[in-house]
């Protein structure tokens, strides 16, 4: 009976540990053609409309944005920009995230850029204003806390080139991972 319980504890432990990646997912989205190819990345400057669901496999959806290609982008010449002012560009996360970082590209002489992060319940977590710039400027902006979506303004002159984040653990994944760790510890003691 002792051997049978040890095997069972080992199997439960391995199954629980298999759930650990579910709450340790990190992602980076660059909006390049290697992720979703909508024709971005060629020579010259142009925009391609985005319907919103193209990046669902990366854990995000987009609203009121277009992909752009621009030789002025010092990172990789592609990113997203809002479609129309005064409406913001919106990046929504399919599940809440933490450790959020945006690489924001600002055009010279444009109005200050406003970034607004929202909690999963829709309340404002943080607003950050980036001052007007004299040259094309890339700024990395980080957000502490759990985020459900981000808005950025002014639409025509503020772009996002990269989004990096860590998925927030789901309660079920945490529970399964914890059970797995306990089961493995109990098995090792015997």
Coordinates of C-alpha atoms in Angstrom, one line a residue:
X1 CA 0.0 0.0 0.0
X2 CA 2.9 2.4 0.8
X3 CA 4.3 2.0 -2.8
X4 CA 0.9 2.6 -4.3
X5 CA 0.4 5.8 -2.3
X6 CA 3.9 7.0 -3.3
X7 CA 3.2 6.5 -7.0
X8 CA -0.2 8.2 -6.6
X9 CA 1.5 11.2 -4.9
X10 CA 4.1 11.3 -7.6
X11 CA 1.5 11.3 -10.4
X12 CA -0.6 14.0 -8.6
X13 CA 2.6 16.0 -8.1
X14 CA 3.6 15.9 -11.7
X15 CA 0.1 16.7 -12.9
X16 CA 0.0 19.7 -10.5
X17 CA 3.4 20.9 -11.6
X18 CA 2.2 20.7 -15.2
X19 CA -0.2 23.5 -14.2
X20 CA 2.6 25.8 -13.1
X21 CA 3.3 27.2 -16.6
X22 CA -0.3 28.3 -16.7
X23 CA 0.4 31.0 -14.1
X24 CA 4.0 31.9 -15.2
X25 CA 3.3 32.9 -18.8
X26 CA 5.2 35.9 -20.1
X27 CA 4.7 37.4 -23.5
X28 CA 6.2 40.0 -25.8
X29 CA 4.4 41.2 -28.9
X30 CA 6.3 43.3 -31.5
X31 CA 3.5 43.5 -34.2
X32 CA 5.9 42.3 -36.8
X33 CA 5.2 40.1 -39.8
X34 CA 6.6 37.0 -38.0
X35 CA 3.7 37.1 -35.6
X36 CA 0.8 38.0 -37.9
X37 CA 1.6 39.0 -41.5
X38 CA -0.8 41.7 -42.7
X39 CA 1.8 43.0 -45.1
X40 CA 3.6 45.2 -42.6
X41 CA 7.4 45.6 -42.8
X42 CA 7.9 46.7 -46.4
X43 CA 9.6 49.9 -47.7
X44 CA 8.0 53.3 -47.2
X45 CA 5.4 54.4 -44.7
X46 CA 1.9 53.0 -44.7
X47 CA -0.9 51.8 -42.5
X48 CA -2.9 48.5 -42.5
X49 CA -6.2 48.4 -40.6
X50 CA -6.6 45.8 -37.8
X51 CA -9.9 44.2 -37.0
X52 CA -8.9 43.3 -33.5
X53 CA -8.6 39.5 -33.3
X54 CA -5.4 38.9 -35.2
X55 CA -3.2 38.8 -32.0
X56 CA -5.6 36.6 -29.9
X57 CA -3.0 33.8 -29.9
X58 CA -0.6 36.3 -28.2
X59 CA -3.2 37.1 -25.5
X60 CA -4.3 40.5 -26.7
X61 CA -6.9 42.2 -28.8
X62 CA -6.7 45.6 -30.5
X63 CA -9.3 48.2 -31.0
X64 CA -9.2 51.5 -33.0
X65 CA -5.6 50.8 -34.3
X66 CA -3.7 50.3 -37.5
X67 CA -0.4 48.6 -38.1
X68 CA 2.1 51.0 -39.4
X69 CA 5.4 50.7 -41.3
X70 CA 7.7 53.7 -40.9
X71 CA 11.4 54.3 -41.5
X72 CA 11.3 56.6 -38.5
X73 CA 10.7 53.7 -36.1
X74 CA 14.2 52.9 -34.7
X75 CA 13.2 49.5 -33.3
X76 CA 11.9 47.4 -36.2
X77 CA 9.9 49.9 -38.4
X78 CA 6.5 48.4 -37.4
X79 CA 4.0 48.9 -34.6
X80 CA 0.5 50.0 -33.9
X81 CA -1.0 53.5 -34.0
X82 CA -4.5 54.7 -33.2
X83 CA -6.8 55.1 -36.1
X84 CA -8.7 58.3 -35.3
X85 CA -8.5 61.1 -32.7
X86 CA -10.1 61.8 -30.2
X87 CA -10.7 58.0 -29.7
X88 CA -7.7 56.2 -28.1
X89 CA -5.9 53.2 -29.5
X90 CA -6.8 50.3 -27.2
X91 CA -4.8 47.1 -26.3
X92 CA -7.0 44.7 -24.3
X93 CA -5.6 41.6 -22.6
X94 CA -7.6 38.4 -22.9
X95 CA -6.7 37.6 -19.3
X96 CA -5.3 40.1 -16.7
X97 CA -1.6 40.8 -16.8
X98 CA 1.1 42.2 -14.6
X99 CA 4.6 43.4 -15.2
X100 CA 3.3 45.4 -18.2
X101 CA 5.8 47.4 -20.3
X102 CA 5.1 49.3 -23.5
X103 CA 7.7 50.7 -25.9
X104 CA 6.0 54.0 -27.0
X105 CA 7.2 55.9 -30.1
X106 CA 6.3 59.6 -30.2
X107 CA 6.4 61.8 -33.3
X108 CA 8.2 65.2 -33.1
X109 CA 6.2 68.3 -32.2
X110 CA 3.1 66.3 -31.4
X111 CA 0.9 66.8 -28.4
X112 CA 2.0 65.1 -25.2
X113 CA 1.2 61.3 -25.2
X114 CA -1.3 60.1 -22.6
X115 CA -1.2 56.4 -21.6
X116 CA -4.0 55.1 -19.4
X117 CA -4.0 51.6 -17.8
X118 CA -7.2 50.0 -16.5
X119 CA -7.6 47.3 -13.9
X120 CA -9.6 44.2 -15.0
X121 CA -12.7 45.6 -13.4
X122 CA -12.5 48.7 -15.6
X123 CA -11.3 51.2 -13.0
X124 CA -8.3 53.4 -13.9
X125 CA -5.0 52.0 -12.5
X126 CA -2.7 54.7 -13.7
X127 CA -2.5 57.6 -16.1
X128 CA 0.9 58.7 -17.4
X129 CA 1.7 61.7 -19.7
X130 CA 4.8 61.7 -21.8
X131 CA 5.8 65.3 -22.7
X132 CA 6.1 66.6 -26.3
X133 CA 9.3 65.8 -28.0
X134 CA 11.5 67.6 -30.6
X135 CA 12.7 64.4 -32.3
X136 CA 11.2 61.0 -32.8
X137 CA 11.5 59.4 -29.4
X138 CA 11.1 55.9 -28.1
X139 CA 10.2 55.5 -24.4
X140 CA 9.7 52.4 -22.4
X141 CA 6.8 52.8 -19.9
X142 CA 6.1 50.2 -17.2
X143 CA 3.0 49.7 -15.2
X144 CA 2.8 48.2 -11.7
X145 CA -0.3 46.3 -10.7
X146 CA -2.8 44.1 -12.6
X147 CA -3.9 45.4 -15.9
X148 CA -6.9 44.5 -18.1
X149 CA -6.4 47.1 -20.9
X150 CA -4.4 50.1 -22.0
X151 CA -5.4 53.2 -24.0
X152 CA -3.0 55.6 -25.7
X153 CA -3.5 59.1 -27.2
X154 CA -3.2 61.2 -29.4
X155 CA -4.0 58.5 -31.9
X156 CA -2.1 59.9 -34.9
X157 CA 1.2 60.7 -33.2
X158 CA 1.6 58.0 -30.5
X159 CA 2.6 54.5 -31.5
X160 CA 3.3 51.3 -29.6
X161 CA 6.1 49.2 -31.0
X162 CA 6.4 46.4 -28.3
X163 CA 4.2 45.1 -25.5
X164 CA 5.7 42.9 -22.8
X165 CA 3.7 41.3 -19.9
X166 CA 3.3 38.4 -17.5
X167 CA -0.1 36.7 -17.2
X168 CA -1.7 36.9 -13.8
X169 CA -2.2 33.4 -12.2
X170 CA -5.6 32.0 -12.3
X171 CA -7.0 30.7 -9.0
X172 CA -7.4 27.2 -10.5
X173 CA -3.9 27.1 -11.8
X174 CA -2.5 28.2 -8.4
X175 CA -4.5 25.6 -6.6
X176 CA -3.4 22.8 -8.9
X177 CA 0.2 23.9 -8.8
X178 CA 0.1 24.0 -5.0
X179 CA -1.5 20.6 -4.7
X180 CA 1.3 19.3 -7.0
X181 CA 4.1 20.8 -4.9
X182 CA 2.5 19.4 -1.6
X183 CA 2.1 15.9 -3.2
X184 CA 5.7 15.9 -4.3
X185 CA 7.0 17.0 -0.9
X186 CA 5.0 14.3 0.8
X187 CA 6.3 11.7 -1.5
X188 CA 9.9 12.7 -0.9
X189 CA 9.4 12.5 2.9
X190 CA 8.3 8.9 2.7

